[in-house]
Amino acid sequence: MYALRMSNLPPYLFARIDEMKAEQQKKGVDIIDLGVGDPDLATPPHIVESLCQAAKNPENHHYPSYVGMPAYRSAVADWYKQRFGVTLDAGKEVVALMGSKDGIAHIAEAFVNPGDYVLAPSPGYPVYRTGTLFAEGRVHEMPLTRKNNFIPVLADIPKDVAKNAKIIYINYPNNPTAAIAPDGFYREVVDFAADNDIVVVSDNAYSEIAFDGYRAPSFLETKGAMDVGIEMHSLSKTYNMTGWRIGMAVGNTEILAGLGRVKTNVDSGVFNAVQHAAITALRGSQDCVKEACAIYQERRDVLITGMRSLGFDVPTPKATFYVWVPVNDCMAFSAKLLNEAGIVATPGVGFGASGEGYVRFAITRPVARINEAIERMRRLNL
Ligand SMILES: *Cc1c(COP(=O)(O)O)cnc(C)c1O
């Protein structure tokens, strides 16, 4: 019944974990879910209020513009200027997205012919791969390993692959490894992309979730980046707005026009009232972001201290709300946590073959629950 390409789509691991979780819940187990990367914190009230007001205005009830309201695109451009020192032309270098997943899932359609390569990190956000498969491209995995500080080694990409690659995905601060981009990495990416005529797609969804004073850069800060790439960003993680579906693609005009042309044919833009709320988020006080980071930082410290006390060799992440923990067999480890301790953690292999040997904990639950998870793990004698 289904098309062939459906069989190429990876099994949706999160759906399988949900099934296992439901089985445990049916037995009455009190589940501690550290699996899914969705903040447990509420969207700040001033943003919610802005949506309520905008939703009452009939002017906002029509089809939105495909690329986003001018006022939203200006707010994005001003935020990029203020936050990263990157100058964007709001009219040509900013496109509204229904969350960054929208841009990531669709961009390959604009640039990839059947059989072309797409370079994607492994482990990595699964949509880099599925977007490529829908465009009938071939994924070349760039392994992120502890030895390489979870940074792809561009020199390891075979010349013939690089020559036939159309897109390279990079994602720092990184999901799932929580790694950050070292100085000089984006310079290397720009040169590599220019040499091989490859579109760079930087996924910067976690730039604002950072600790210990770390400030994540934008890929577009690097000289020449605007010539070769775009950045996908989103309000989802920054303002606890995962359910609202709003993000942005910014950068090279021609690349954005390709993405925009695909999107014009598959969706009709973001609800204007949501764009108004997003303007409030971007232009308003950023104290709410600081407060969220302080909460995540405390949870991070509780989790890594606890994991170390159990004998796990965990580095201290500088950004994202994930902790990437080395284990022996990730599937067996996750299954044991869920079935014997009621704890959900995501097996690394769900993010690609090079994720084997790790599980990802999302610190999207309160400190008391993280402490409870540590105590349950202590009783398991892992
Ligand atoms: C959450 C996430 C996204 C997408 O989030 P949206 O809600 O679609 O903006 C993109 N990339 C990574 C790495 C993520 O973790």
PDB file of N, CA and C in Angstrom, residues 42-134:
ATOM      1  N   ALA A  42       6.781  26.686  31.110  1.00  0.00           N
ATOM      2  CA  ALA A  42       5.719  27.327  30.333  1.00  0.00           C
ATOM      3  C   ALA A  42       6.288  28.467  29.492  1.00  0.00           C
ATOM      4  N   THR A  43       5.596  28.786  28.414  1.00  0.00           N
ATOM      5  CA  THR A  43       5.919  29.993  27.647  1.00  0.00           C
ATOM      6  C   THR A  43       5.706  31.201  28.572  1.00  0.00           C
ATOM      7  N   PRO A  44       6.656  32.158  28.599  1.00  0.00           N
ATOM      8  CA  PRO A  44       6.508  33.326  29.478  1.00  0.00           C
ATOM      9  C   PRO A  44       5.172  34.048  29.247  1.00  0.00           C
ATOM     10  N   PRO A  45       4.528  34.515  30.339  1.00  0.00           N
ATOM     11  CA  PRO A  45       3.166  35.079  30.267  1.00  0.00           C
ATOM     12  C   PRO A  45       3.029  36.261  29.309  1.00  0.00           C
ATOM     13  N   HIS A  46       4.061  37.116  29.187  1.00  0.00           N
ATOM     14  CA  HIS A  46       3.891  38.281  28.303  1.00  0.00           C
ATOM     15  C   HIS A  46       3.770  37.849  26.844  1.00  0.00           C
ATOM     16  N   ILE A  47       4.346  36.706  26.508  1.00  0.00           N
ATOM     17  CA  ILE A  47       4.250  36.201  25.131  1.00  0.00           C
ATOM     18  C   ILE A  47       2.855  35.598  24.898  1.00  0.00           C
ATOM     19  N   VAL A  48       2.366  34.876  25.894  1.00  0.00           N
ATOM     20  CA  VAL A  48       1.023  34.280  25.793  1.00  0.00           C
ATOM     21  C   VAL A  48      -0.019  35.390  25.672  1.00  0.00           C
ATOM     22  N   GLU A  49       0.159  36.440  26.482  1.00  0.00           N
ATOM     23  CA  GLU A  49      -0.781  37.575  26.460  1.00  0.00           C
ATOM     24  C   GLU A  49      -0.806  38.228  25.068  1.00  0.00           C
ATOM     25  N   SER A  50       0.377  38.349  24.477  1.00  0.00           N
ATOM     26  CA  SER A  50       0.481  38.951  23.155  1.00  0.00           C
ATOM     27  C   SER A  50      -0.291  38.130  22.111  1.00  0.00           C
ATOM     28  N   LEU A  51      -0.209  36.809  22.225  1.00  0.00           N
ATOM     29  CA  LEU A  51      -0.977  35.949  21.314  1.00  0.00           C
ATOM     30  C   LEU A  51      -2.475  36.173  21.513  1.00  0.00           C
ATOM     31  N   CYS A  52      -2.905  36.238  22.790  1.00  0.00           N
ATOM     32  CA  CYS A  52      -4.339  36.384  23.075  1.00  0.00           C
ATOM     33  C   CYS A  52      -4.872  37.659  22.431  1.00  0.00           C
ATOM     34  N   GLN A  53      -4.139  38.747  22.598  1.00  0.00           N
ATOM     35  CA  GLN A  53      -4.559  40.023  22.002  1.00  0.00           C
ATOM     36  C   GLN A  53      -4.612  39.914  20.481  1.00  0.00           C
ATOM     37  N   ALA A  54      -3.566  39.379  19.902  1.00  0.00           N
ATOM     38  CA  ALA A  54      -3.483  39.305  18.436  1.00  0.00           C
ATOM     39  C   ALA A  54      -4.556  38.372  17.868  1.00  0.00           C
ATOM     40  N   ALA A  55      -4.887  37.323  18.625  1.00  0.00           N
ATOM     41  CA  ALA A  55      -5.884  36.361  18.136  1.00  0.00           C
ATOM     42  C   ALA A  55      -7.265  36.992  18.051  1.00  0.00           C
ATOM     43  N   LYS A  56      -7.500  38.046  18.857  1.00  0.00           N
ATOM     44  CA  LYS A  56      -8.815  38.705  18.870  1.00  0.00           C
ATOM     45  C   LYS A  56      -8.995  39.663  17.700  1.00  0.00           C
ATOM     46  N   ASN A  57      -7.904  39.972  17.021  1.00  0.00           N
ATOM     47  CA  ASN A  57      -7.974  40.945  15.933  1.00  0.00           C
ATOM     48  C   ASN A  57      -8.260  40.233  14.594  1.00  0.00           C
ATOM     49  N   PRO A  58      -9.442  40.522  14.016  1.00  0.00           N
ATOM     50  CA  PRO A  58      -9.831  39.824  12.767  1.00  0.00           C
ATOM     51  C   PRO A  58      -8.808  39.995  11.634  1.00  0.00           C
ATOM     52  N   GLU A  59      -8.040  41.069  11.671  1.00  0.00           N
ATOM     53  CA  GLU A  59      -7.007  41.258  10.635  1.00  0.00           C
ATOM     54  C   GLU A  59      -6.018  40.097  10.593  1.00  0.00           C
ATOM     55  N   ASN A  60      -5.896  39.440  11.717  1.00  0.00           N
ATOM     56  CA  ASN A  60      -4.927  38.335  11.794  1.00  0.00           C
ATOM     57  C   ASN A  60      -5.521  36.985  11.400  1.00  0.00           C
ATOM     58  N   HIS A  61      -6.795  36.972  10.993  1.00  0.00           N
ATOM     59  CA  HIS A  61      -7.455  35.686  10.752  1.00  0.00           C
ATOM     60  C   HIS A  61      -7.298  35.165   9.329  1.00  0.00           C
ATOM     61  N   HIS A  62      -6.613  35.942   8.497  1.00  0.00           N
ATOM     62  CA  HIS A  62      -6.487  35.555   7.085  1.00  0.00           C
ATOM     63  C   HIS A  62      -5.236  34.733   6.835  1.00  0.00           C
ATOM     64  N   TYR A  63      -5.096  34.276   5.587  1.00  0.00           N
ATOM     65  CA  TYR A  63      -3.841  33.619   5.208  1.00  0.00           C
ATOM     66  C   TYR A  63      -2.689  34.572   5.472  1.00  0.00           C
ATOM     67  N   PRO A  64      -1.649  34.083   6.123  1.00  0.00           N
ATOM     68  CA  PRO A  64      -0.470  34.944   6.313  1.00  0.00           C
ATOM     69  C   PRO A  64       0.321  35.046   5.014  1.00  0.00           C
ATOM     70  N   SER A  65       1.324  35.927   4.994  1.00  0.00           N
ATOM     71  CA  SER A  65       2.215  35.959   3.824  1.00  0.00           C
ATOM     72  C   SER A  65       3.128  34.739   3.906  1.00  0.00           C
ATOM     73  N   TYR A  66       3.581  34.266   2.751  1.00  0.00           N
ATOM     74  CA  TYR A  66       4.401  33.054   2.738  1.00  0.00           C
ATOM     75  C   TYR A  66       5.708  33.214   3.506  1.00  0.00           C
ATOM     76  N   VAL A  67       6.350  34.358   3.320  1.00  0.00           N
ATOM     77  CA  VAL A  67       7.690  34.525   3.897  1.00  0.00           C
ATOM     78  C   VAL A  67       7.676  35.103   5.301  1.00  0.00           C
ATOM     79  N   GLY A  68       6.495  35.490   5.786  1.00  0.00           N
ATOM     80  CA  GLY A  68       6.396  36.093   7.107  1.00  0.00           C
ATOM     81  C   GLY A  68       6.048  37.568   7.018  1.00  0.00           C
ATOM     82  N   MET A  69       5.413  38.093   8.066  1.00  0.00           N
ATOM     83  CA  MET A  69       5.048  39.510   8.097  1.00  0.00           C
ATOM     84  C   MET A  69       6.316  40.357   8.114  1.00  0.00           C
ATOM     85  N   PRO A  70       6.302  41.508   7.447  1.00  0.00           N
ATOM     86  CA  PRO A  70       7.475  42.391   7.514  1.00  0.00           C
ATOM     87  C   PRO A  70       7.892  42.683   8.957  1.00  0.00           C
ATOM     88  N   ALA A  71       6.924  42.893   9.840  1.00  0.00           N
ATOM     89  CA  ALA A  71       7.266  43.235  11.233  1.00  0.00           C
ATOM     90  C   ALA A  71       7.982  42.064  11.918  1.00  0.00           C
ATOM     91  N   TYR A  72       7.584  40.843  11.594  1.00  0.00           N
ATOM     92  CA  TYR A  72       8.269  39.680  12.183  1.00  0.00           C
ATOM     93  C   TYR A  72       9.686  39.571  11.625  1.00  0.00           C
ATOM     94  N   ARG A  73       9.818  39.734  10.317  1.00  0.00           N
ATOM     95  CA  ARG A  73      11.157  39.617   9.710  1.00  0.00           C
ATOM     96  C   ARG A  73      12.099  40.713  10.240  1.00  0.00           C
ATOM     97  N   SER A  74      11.561  41.923  10.467  1.00  0.00           N
ATOM     98  CA  SER A  74      12.399  42.984  11.053  1.00  0.00           C
ATOM     99  C   SER A  74      12.805  42.623  12.478  1.00  0.00           C
ATOM    100  N   ALA A  75      11.874  42.052  13.232  1.00  0.00           N
ATOM    101  CA  ALA A  75      12.201  41.680  14.620  1.00  0.00           C
ATOM    102  C   ALA A  75      13.313  40.628  14.622  1.00  0.00           C
ATOM    103  N   VAL A  76      13.259  39.697  13.685  1.00  0.00           N
ATOM    104  CA  VAL A  76      14.306  38.675  13.581  1.00  0.00           C
ATOM    105  C   VAL A  76      15.638  39.327  13.217  1.00  0.00           C
ATOM    106  N   ALA A  77      15.603  40.232  12.218  1.00  0.00           N
ATOM    107  CA  ALA A  77      16.842  40.898  11.786  1.00  0.00           C
ATOM    108  C   ALA A  77      17.445  41.692  12.947  1.00  0.00           C
ATOM    109  N   ASP A  78      16.600  42.418  13.684  1.00  0.00           N
ATOM    110  CA  ASP A  78      17.110  43.211  14.814  1.00  0.00           C
ATOM    111  C   ASP A  78      17.676  42.313  15.912  1.00  0.00           C
ATOM    112  N   TRP A  79      17.012  41.174  16.140  1.00  0.00           N
ATOM    113  CA  TRP A  79      17.491  40.237  17.167  1.00  0.00           C
ATOM    114  C   TRP A  79      18.860  39.674  16.752  1.00  0.00           C
ATOM    115  N   TYR A  80      19.019  39.327  15.484  1.00  0.00           N
ATOM    116  CA  TYR A  80      20.311  38.803  15.005  1.00  0.00           C
ATOM    117  C   TYR A  80      21.414  39.840  15.137  1.00  0.00           C
ATOM    118  N   LYS A  81      21.046  41.102  14.875  1.00  0.00           N
ATOM    119  CA  LYS A  81      22.025  42.192  14.980  1.00  0.00           C
ATOM    120  C   LYS A  81      22.478  42.339  16.438  1.00  0.00           C
ATOM    121  N   GLN A  82      21.476  42.404  17.313  1.00  0.00           N
ATOM    122  CA  GLN A  82      21.752  42.630  18.718  1.00  0.00           C
ATOM    123  C   GLN A  82      22.469  41.435  19.356  1.00  0.00           C
ATOM    124  N   ARG A  83      22.034  40.255  19.010  1.00  0.00           N
ATOM    125  CA  ARG A  83      22.547  39.063  19.675  1.00  0.00           C
ATOM    126  C   ARG A  83      23.889  38.608  19.100  1.00  0.00           C
ATOM    127  N   PHE A  84      24.033  38.674  17.765  1.00  0.00           N
ATOM    128  CA  PHE A  84      25.228  38.105  17.126  1.00  0.00           C
ATOM    129  C   PHE A  84      26.074  39.149  16.383  1.00  0.00           C
ATOM    130  N   GLY A  85      25.558  40.362  16.252  1.00  0.00           N
ATOM    131  CA  GLY A  85      26.253  41.350  15.437  1.00  0.00           C
ATOM    132  C   GLY A  85      26.157  41.043  13.948  1.00  0.00           C
ATOM    133  N   VAL A  86      25.180  40.228  13.559  1.00  0.00           N
ATOM    134  CA  VAL A  86      25.006  39.862  12.144  1.00  0.00           C
ATOM    135  C   VAL A  86      23.955  40.790  11.530  1.00  0.00           C
ATOM    136  N   THR A  87      24.300  41.433  10.421  1.00  0.00           N
ATOM    137  CA  THR A  87      23.374  42.343   9.744  1.00  0.00           C
ATOM    138  C   THR A  87      22.595  41.588   8.677  1.00  0.00           C
ATOM    139  N   LEU A  88      21.274  41.635   8.775  1.00  0.00           N
ATOM    140  CA  LEU A  88      20.422  40.946   7.800  1.00  0.00           C
ATOM    141  C   LEU A  88      19.459  41.939   7.173  1.00  0.00           C
ATOM    142  N   ASP A  89      19.221  41.799   5.890  1.00  0.00           N
ATOM    143  CA  ASP A  89      18.188  42.562   5.204  1.00  0.00           C
ATOM    144  C   ASP A  89      16.869  41.825   5.440  1.00  0.00           C
ATOM    145  N   ALA A  90      15.985  42.448   6.250  1.00  0.00           N
ATOM    146  CA  ALA A  90      14.746  41.761   6.657  1.00  0.00           C
ATOM    147  C   ALA A  90      13.898  41.355   5.452  1.00  0.00           C
ATOM    148  N   GLY A  91      14.023  42.098   4.364  1.00  0.00           N
ATOM    149  CA  GLY A  91      13.204  41.814   3.186  1.00  0.00           C
ATOM    150  C   GLY A  91      13.703  40.640   2.360  1.00  0.00           C
ATOM    151  N   LYS A  92      14.993  40.355   2.406  1.00  0.00           N
ATOM    152  CA  LYS A  92      15.562  39.326   1.515  1.00  0.00           C
ATOM    153  C   LYS A  92      16.307  38.217   2.230  1.00  0.00           C
ATOM    154  N   GLU A  93      16.674  38.489   3.474  1.00  0.00           N
ATOM    155  CA  GLU A  93      17.553  37.532   4.157  1.00  0.00           C
ATOM    156  C   GLU A  93      16.918  36.903   5.394  1.00  0.00           C
ATOM    157  N   VAL A  94      15.585  36.989   5.473  1.00  0.00           N
ATOM    158  CA  VAL A  94      14.854  36.380   6.592  1.00  0.00           C
ATOM    159  C   VAL A  94      13.569  35.751   6.050  1.00  0.00           C
ATOM    160  N   VAL A  95      13.326  34.492   6.382  1.00  0.00           N
ATOM    161  CA  VAL A  95      12.079  33.822   6.011  1.00  0.00           C
ATOM    162  C   VAL A  95      11.490  33.178   7.270  1.00  0.00           C
ATOM    163  N   ALA A  96      10.181  33.357   7.477  1.00  0.00           N
ATOM    164  CA  ALA A  96       9.528  32.735   8.636  1.00  0.00           C
ATOM    165  C   ALA A  96       9.345  31.246   8.377  1.00  0.00           C
ATOM    166  N   LEU A  97       9.484  30.449   9.417  1.00  0.00           N
ATOM    167  CA  LEU A  97       9.284  29.000   9.317  1.00  0.00           C
ATOM    168  C   LEU A  97       8.253  28.543  10.348  1.00  0.00           C
ATOM    169  N   MET A  98       7.616  27.416  10.068  1.00  0.00           N
ATOM    170  CA  MET A  98       6.734  26.804  11.059  1.00  0.00           C
ATOM    171  C   MET A  98       7.601  25.940  11.969  1.00  0.00           C
ATOM    172  N   GLY A  99       8.488  26.570  12.701  1.00  0.00           N
ATOM    173  CA  GLY A  99       9.516  25.860  13.473  1.00  0.00           C
ATOM    174  C   GLY A  99      10.676  25.537  12.556  1.00  0.00           C
ATOM    175  N   SER A 100      11.873  25.376  13.118  1.00  0.00           N
ATOM    176  CA  SER A 100      13.011  25.122  12.235  1.00  0.00           C
ATOM    177  C   SER A 100      12.925  23.752  11.571  1.00  0.00           C
ATOM    178  N   LYS A 101      12.177  22.818  12.162  1.00  0.00           N
ATOM    179  CA  LYS A 101      11.992  21.507  11.532  1.00  0.00           C
ATOM    180  C   LYS A 101      11.409  21.654  10.118  1.00  0.00           C
ATOM    181  N   ASP A 102      10.531  22.633   9.958  1.00  0.00           N
ATOM    182  CA  ASP A 102       9.924  22.927   8.660  1.00  0.00           C
ATOM    183  C   ASP A 102      11.019  23.227   7.625  1.00  0.00           C
ATOM    184  N   GLY A 103      11.939  24.094   7.972  1.00  0.00           N
ATOM    185  CA  GLY A 103      13.015  24.443   7.045  1.00  0.00           C
ATOM    186  C   GLY A 103      13.949  23.273   6.799  1.00  0.00           C
ATOM    187  N   ILE A 104      14.289  22.565   7.858  1.00  0.00           N
ATOM    188  CA  ILE A 104      15.221  21.437   7.749  1.00  0.00           C
ATOM    189  C   ILE A 104      14.607  20.327   6.894  1.00  0.00           C
ATOM    190  N   ALA A 105      13.324  20.075   7.082  1.00  0.00           N
ATOM    191  CA  ALA A 105      12.672  18.990   6.343  1.00  0.00           C
ATOM    192  C   ALA A 105      12.527  19.307   4.855  1.00  0.00           C
ATOM    193  N   HIS A 106      12.438  20.607   4.521  1.00  0.00           N
ATOM    194  CA  HIS A 106      12.122  20.961   3.125  1.00  0.00           C
ATOM    195  C   HIS A 106      13.290  21.437   2.273  1.00  0.00           C
ATOM    196  N   ILE A 107      14.387  21.821   2.898  1.00  0.00           N
ATOM    197  CA  ILE A 107      15.436  22.477   2.099  1.00  0.00           C
ATOM    198  C   ILE A 107      16.056  21.548   1.060  1.00  0.00           C
ATOM    199  N   ALA A 108      16.159  20.258   1.370  1.00  0.00           N
ATOM    200  CA  ALA A 108      16.783  19.345   0.411  1.00  0.00           C
ATOM    201  C   ALA A 108      15.999  19.292  -0.896  1.00  0.00           C
ATOM    202  N   GLU A 109      14.682  19.471  -0.827  1.00  0.00           N
ATOM    203  CA  GLU A 109      13.852  19.445  -2.037  1.00  0.00           C
ATOM    204  C   GLU A 109      14.321  20.498  -3.043  1.00  0.00           C
ATOM    205  N   ALA A 110      14.884  21.588  -2.530  1.00  0.00           N
ATOM    206  CA  ALA A 110      15.276  22.697  -3.401  1.00  0.00           C
ATOM    207  C   ALA A 110      16.662  22.511  -4.006  1.00  0.00           C
ATOM    208  N   PHE A 111      17.506  21.685  -3.405  1.00  0.00           N
ATOM    209  CA  PHE A 111      18.917  21.643  -3.839  1.00  0.00           C
ATOM    210  C   PHE A 111      19.444  20.261  -4.205  1.00  0.00           C
ATOM    211  N   VAL A 112      18.711  19.220  -3.856  1.00  0.00           N
ATOM    212  CA  VAL A 112      19.246  17.867  -4.003  1.00  0.00           C
ATOM    213  C   VAL A 112      18.538  17.134  -5.140  1.00  0.00           C
ATOM    214  N   ASN A 113      19.339  16.661  -6.112  1.00  0.00           N
ATOM    215  CA  ASN A 113      18.787  15.786  -7.151  1.00  0.00           C
ATOM    216  C   ASN A 113      18.946  14.344  -6.684  1.00  0.00           C
ATOM    217  N   PRO A 114      18.133  13.429  -7.252  1.00  0.00           N
ATOM    218  CA  PRO A 114      18.267  12.026  -6.840  1.00  0.00           C
ATOM    219  C   PRO A 114      19.724  11.571  -6.957  1.00  0.00           C
ATOM    220  N   GLY A 115      20.230  10.947  -5.914  1.00  0.00           N
ATOM    221  CA  GLY A 115      21.597  10.428  -5.921  1.00  0.00           C
ATOM    222  C   GLY A 115      22.643  11.393  -5.393  1.00  0.00           C
ATOM    223  N   ASP A 116      22.318  12.675  -5.254  1.00  0.00           N
ATOM    224  CA  ASP A 116      23.275  13.636  -4.688  1.00  0.00           C
ATOM    225  C   ASP A 116      23.516  13.323  -3.210  1.00  0.00           C
ATOM    226  N   TYR A 117      24.695  13.713  -2.754  1.00  0.00           N
ATOM    227  CA  TYR A 117      25.008  13.520  -1.335  1.00  0.00           C
ATOM    228  C   TYR A 117      24.577  14.703  -0.487  1.00  0.00           C
ATOM    229  N   VAL A 118      24.201  14.363   0.746  1.00  0.00           N
ATOM    230  CA  VAL A 118      23.997  15.362   1.791  1.00  0.00           C
ATOM    231  C   VAL A 118      24.859  14.926   2.971  1.00  0.00           C
ATOM    232  N   LEU A 119      25.616  15.855   3.512  1.00  0.00           N
ATOM    233  CA  LEU A 119      26.508  15.545   4.627  1.00  0.00           C
ATOM    234  C   LEU A 119      25.779  15.863   5.933  1.00  0.00           C
ATOM    235  N   ALA A 120      25.634  14.838   6.763  1.00  0.00           N
ATOM    236  CA  ALA A 120      24.873  15.035   8.005  1.00  0.00           C
ATOM    237  C   ALA A 120      25.608  14.400   9.176  1.00  0.00           C
ATOM    238  N   PRO A 121      25.586  15.074  10.330  1.00  0.00           N
ATOM    239  CA  PRO A 121      26.257  14.508  11.501  1.00  0.00           C
ATOM    240  C   PRO A 121      25.539  13.262  12.011  1.00  0.00           C
ATOM    241  N   SER A 122      26.349  12.325  12.511  1.00  0.00           N
ATOM    242  CA  SER A 122      25.802  11.139  13.175  1.00  0.00           C
ATOM    243  C   SER A 122      26.574  10.929  14.471  1.00  0.00           C
ATOM    244  N   PRO A 123      25.935  10.990  15.628  1.00  0.00           N
ATOM    245  CA  PRO A 123      24.502  11.179  15.823  1.00  0.00           C
ATOM    246  C   PRO A 123      24.072  12.595  15.422  1.00  0.00           C
ATOM    247  N   GLY A 124      22.766  12.712  15.086  1.00  0.00           N
ATOM    248  CA  GLY A 124      22.253  14.021  14.698  1.00  0.00           C
ATOM    249  C   GLY A 124      20.731  14.049  14.768  1.00  0.00           C
ATOM    250  N   TYR A 125      20.205  15.251  14.645  1.00  0.00           N
ATOM    251  CA  TYR A 125      18.756  15.461  14.613  1.00  0.00           C
ATOM    252  C   TYR A 125      18.201  14.655  13.425  1.00  0.00           C
ATOM    253  N   PRO A 126      17.264  13.743  13.661  1.00  0.00           N
ATOM    254  CA  PRO A 126      16.855  12.792  12.612  1.00  0.00           C
ATOM    255  C   PRO A 126      16.323  13.424  11.322  1.00  0.00           C
ATOM    256  N   VAL A 127      15.872  14.665  11.372  1.00  0.00           N
ATOM    257  CA  VAL A 127      15.236  15.280  10.204  1.00  0.00           C
ATOM    258  C   VAL A 127      16.235  15.608   9.085  1.00  0.00           C
ATOM    259  N   TYR A 128      17.542  15.723   9.409  1.00  0.00           N
ATOM    260  CA  TYR A 128      18.531  15.945   8.341  1.00  0.00           C
ATOM    261  C   TYR A 128      18.462  14.762   7.372  1.00  0.00           C
ATOM    262  N   ARG A 129      18.339  13.574   7.947  1.00  0.00           N
ATOM    263  CA  ARG A 129      18.311  12.358   7.142  1.00  0.00           C
ATOM    264  C   ARG A 129      16.985  12.211   6.401  1.00  0.00           C
ATOM    265  N   THR A 130      15.876  12.393   7.116  1.00  0.00           N
ATOM    266  CA  THR A 130      14.583  12.152   6.469  1.00  0.00           C
ATOM    267  C   THR A 130      14.323  13.185   5.370  1.00  0.00           C
ATOM    268  N   GLY A 131      14.727  14.428   5.600  1.00  0.00           N
ATOM    269  CA  GLY A 131      14.571  15.449   4.551  1.00  0.00           C
ATOM    270  C   GLY A 131      15.333  15.038   3.300  1.00  0.00           C
ATOM    271  N   THR A 132      16.528  14.494   3.495  1.00  0.00           N
ATOM    272  CA  THR A 132      17.356  14.040   2.369  1.00  0.00           C
ATOM    273  C   THR A 132      16.682  12.879   1.641  1.00  0.00           C
ATOM    274  N   LEU A 133      16.126  11.942   2.410  1.00  0.00           N
ATOM    275  CA  LEU A 133      15.489  10.771   1.795  1.00  0.00           C
ATOM    276  C   LEU A 133      14.265  11.169   0.969  1.00  0.00           C
ATOM    277  N   PHE A 134      13.509  12.158   1.435  1.00  0.00           N
ATOM    278  CA  PHE A 134      12.347  12.606   0.655  1.00  0.00           C
ATOM    279  C   PHE A 134      12.776  13.203  -0.679  1.00  0.00           C
TER     280      PHE A 134
END
